[in-house]
């Protein structure tokens, strides 16, 4: 080891770092870099050193296609029971349960493929909210089944929307509201999520 008296490292003034065009890190994009000198003083003398700081950004396109789009599709499928006849209880609850299991399994796969960290990742927020949306759809289906009123929709097919609303049972009104509230809240969540992350 040579002290700064005999050896001193310096960055070139122009273009101090050259990188091969095929150099890359999987799922990462190099946005910027910074160079500086970092001389170190010890009891045996002062030693010269160079420091290179890299600014990396995670490439989001693989995650959008493999995580976000499938999750969105699972959430949308969980709303299908609101459009089924209420007498099809098994199908209504079955669809929401299957989507809930699929979302939970997908969340476990995602967490297994990422490193363990002590903070909440953006994908954790996404998966948590999606599972919550699906679980809420399941709870709504169970509540509708528990209330167990007979639907009157079949006799009012040709009536206008206001007449159908006035003559609908409580469970049918819950279905009508859920058909529009769930997608609207999910769209609102997406706007907030993508503006933050």
Coordinates of C-alpha atoms in Angstrom, one line a residue, residues 2-144:
X2 CA 1.3 3.4 -1.0
X3 CA 0.4 6.6 0.8
X4 CA -0.7 9.8 -1.1
X5 CA 3.0 10.9 -1.1
X6 CA 3.9 8.2 -3.6
X7 CA 0.6 7.3 -5.2
X8 CA -2.6 9.4 -5.8
X9 CA -5.6 8.2 -7.7
X10 CA -7.6 10.7 -9.9
X11 CA -10.6 10.4 -12.1
X12 CA -10.3 11.5 -15.7
X13 CA -11.9 14.9 -16.3
X14 CA -14.0 13.9 -19.3
X15 CA -15.8 10.6 -19.5
X16 CA -14.2 9.0 -16.4
X17 CA -16.3 5.8 -16.7
X18 CA -16.7 3.7 -19.8
X19 CA -19.1 0.9 -19.9
X20 CA -19.7 -1.9 -22.4
X21 CA -22.9 -1.6 -24.3
X22 CA -23.9 -5.1 -23.4
X23 CA -23.3 -4.6 -19.7
X24 CA -26.5 -5.0 -17.7
X25 CA -28.0 -6.2 -14.4
X26 CA -31.2 -8.2 -14.7
X27 CA -34.4 -6.2 -14.2
X28 CA -32.3 -3.0 -13.5
X29 CA -31.6 0.1 -15.6
X30 CA -28.6 2.3 -14.9
X31 CA -29.9 5.9 -14.7
X32 CA -26.8 7.8 -13.5
X33 CA -23.4 7.5 -11.9
X34 CA -21.2 9.8 -9.8
X35 CA -17.4 9.7 -9.2
X36 CA -15.4 11.2 -6.4
X37 CA -12.1 10.8 -4.6
X38 CA -12.2 9.4 -1.1
X39 CA -8.8 9.7 0.6
X40 CA -8.6 7.8 3.8
X41 CA -6.5 8.8 6.8
X42 CA -5.1 6.1 9.1
X43 CA -2.4 6.0 11.7
X44 CA 0.1 4.8 9.1
X45 CA -0.7 7.7 6.7
X46 CA -3.1 9.0 4.1
X47 CA -4.2 6.6 1.3
X48 CA -5.8 7.5 -2.0
X49 CA -9.0 5.9 -3.2
X50 CA -11.7 6.4 -5.8
X51 CA -15.4 6.1 -5.3
X52 CA -18.1 5.3 -7.9
X53 CA -21.8 5.7 -7.1
X54 CA -24.4 4.0 -9.3
X55 CA -28.0 5.0 -9.5
X56 CA -30.2 2.1 -10.6
X57 CA -33.9 1.9 -11.3
X58 CA -35.8 -1.3 -11.3
X59 CA -37.3 -2.2 -14.7
X60 CA -41.0 -2.4 -14.1
X61 CA -42.1 -4.0 -17.4
X62 CA -41.4 -7.6 -16.3
X63 CA -43.4 -7.0 -13.1
X64 CA -46.3 -5.4 -14.9
X65 CA -46.7 -8.4 -17.2
X66 CA -46.1 -11.1 -14.6
X67 CA -47.5 -9.6 -11.4
X68 CA -49.8 -6.6 -11.9
X69 CA -51.8 -7.7 -14.9
X70 CA -52.6 -11.2 -13.6
X71 CA -53.5 -9.8 -10.2
X72 CA -55.9 -7.3 -11.8
X73 CA -57.5 -10.1 -13.8
X74 CA -58.0 -12.2 -10.6
X75 CA -59.6 -9.2 -8.9
X76 CA -61.9 -8.5 -11.8
X77 CA -62.9 -12.2 -11.9
X78 CA -63.9 -11.9 -8.2
X79 CA -66.6 -9.5 -9.2
X80 CA -68.4 -12.0 -11.5
X81 CA -70.6 -13.3 -8.8
X82 CA -72.4 -9.9 -8.5
X83 CA -73.7 -10.5 -12.1
X84 CA -74.8 -14.1 -11.4
X85 CA -78.3 -15.1 -10.2
X86 CA -78.5 -15.1 -6.4
X87 CA -79.9 -18.6 -6.4
X88 CA -76.5 -19.8 -7.7
X89 CA -75.0 -19.6 -4.3
X90 CA -72.4 -22.3 -4.8
X91 CA -71.0 -20.6 -8.0
X92 CA -71.0 -17.2 -6.4
X93 CA -69.1 -18.3 -3.3
X94 CA -67.0 -20.7 -5.2
X95 CA -65.7 -18.1 -7.6
X96 CA -64.7 -15.7 -4.8
X97 CA -63.1 -18.4 -2.8
X98 CA -61.1 -19.7 -5.8
X99 CA -59.9 -16.2 -6.7
X100 CA -59.0 -15.6 -3.0
X101 CA -56.9 -18.8 -3.0
X102 CA -55.3 -17.8 -6.3
X103 CA -54.4 -14.3 -5.1
X104 CA -53.0 -15.7 -1.8
X105 CA -50.9 -18.3 -3.7
X106 CA -49.6 -15.6 -6.2
X107 CA -48.7 -13.4 -3.2
X108 CA -46.7 -16.2 -1.7
X109 CA -44.9 -16.8 -5.0
X110 CA -44.0 -13.2 -5.3
X111 CA -42.7 -12.9 -1.8
X112 CA -40.6 -16.1 -2.3
X113 CA -38.9 -14.7 -5.4
X114 CA -38.0 -11.4 -3.8
X115 CA -35.4 -10.8 -1.0
X116 CA -36.6 -10.4 2.6
X117 CA -36.4 -6.8 3.7
X118 CA -37.5 -5.0 6.8
X119 CA -39.8 -2.6 5.0
X120 CA -43.0 -2.8 3.0
X121 CA -42.4 -3.1 -0.7
X122 CA -44.7 -1.6 -3.4
X123 CA -45.7 -5.1 -4.5
X124 CA -46.7 -5.9 -0.9
X125 CA -49.1 -3.0 -0.9
X126 CA -50.5 -4.1 -4.3
X127 CA -51.0 -7.8 -3.3
X128 CA -52.4 -6.8 0.1
X129 CA -55.0 -4.5 -1.3
X130 CA -55.9 -6.9 -4.1
X131 CA -56.4 -9.7 -1.6
X132 CA -58.5 -7.3 0.5
X133 CA -60.7 -6.5 -2.5
X134 CA -61.3 -10.2 -3.2
X135 CA -62.0 -11.0 0.4
X136 CA -64.5 -8.1 0.6
X137 CA -66.2 -9.6 -2.5
X138 CA -66.4 -12.9 -0.7
X139 CA -67.9 -11.3 2.4
X140 CA -70.5 -9.6 0.3
X141 CA -71.5 -12.9 -1.3
X142 CA -71.7 -14.6 2.1
X143 CA -73.8 -11.7 3.4
X144 CA -76.2 -11.9 0.4

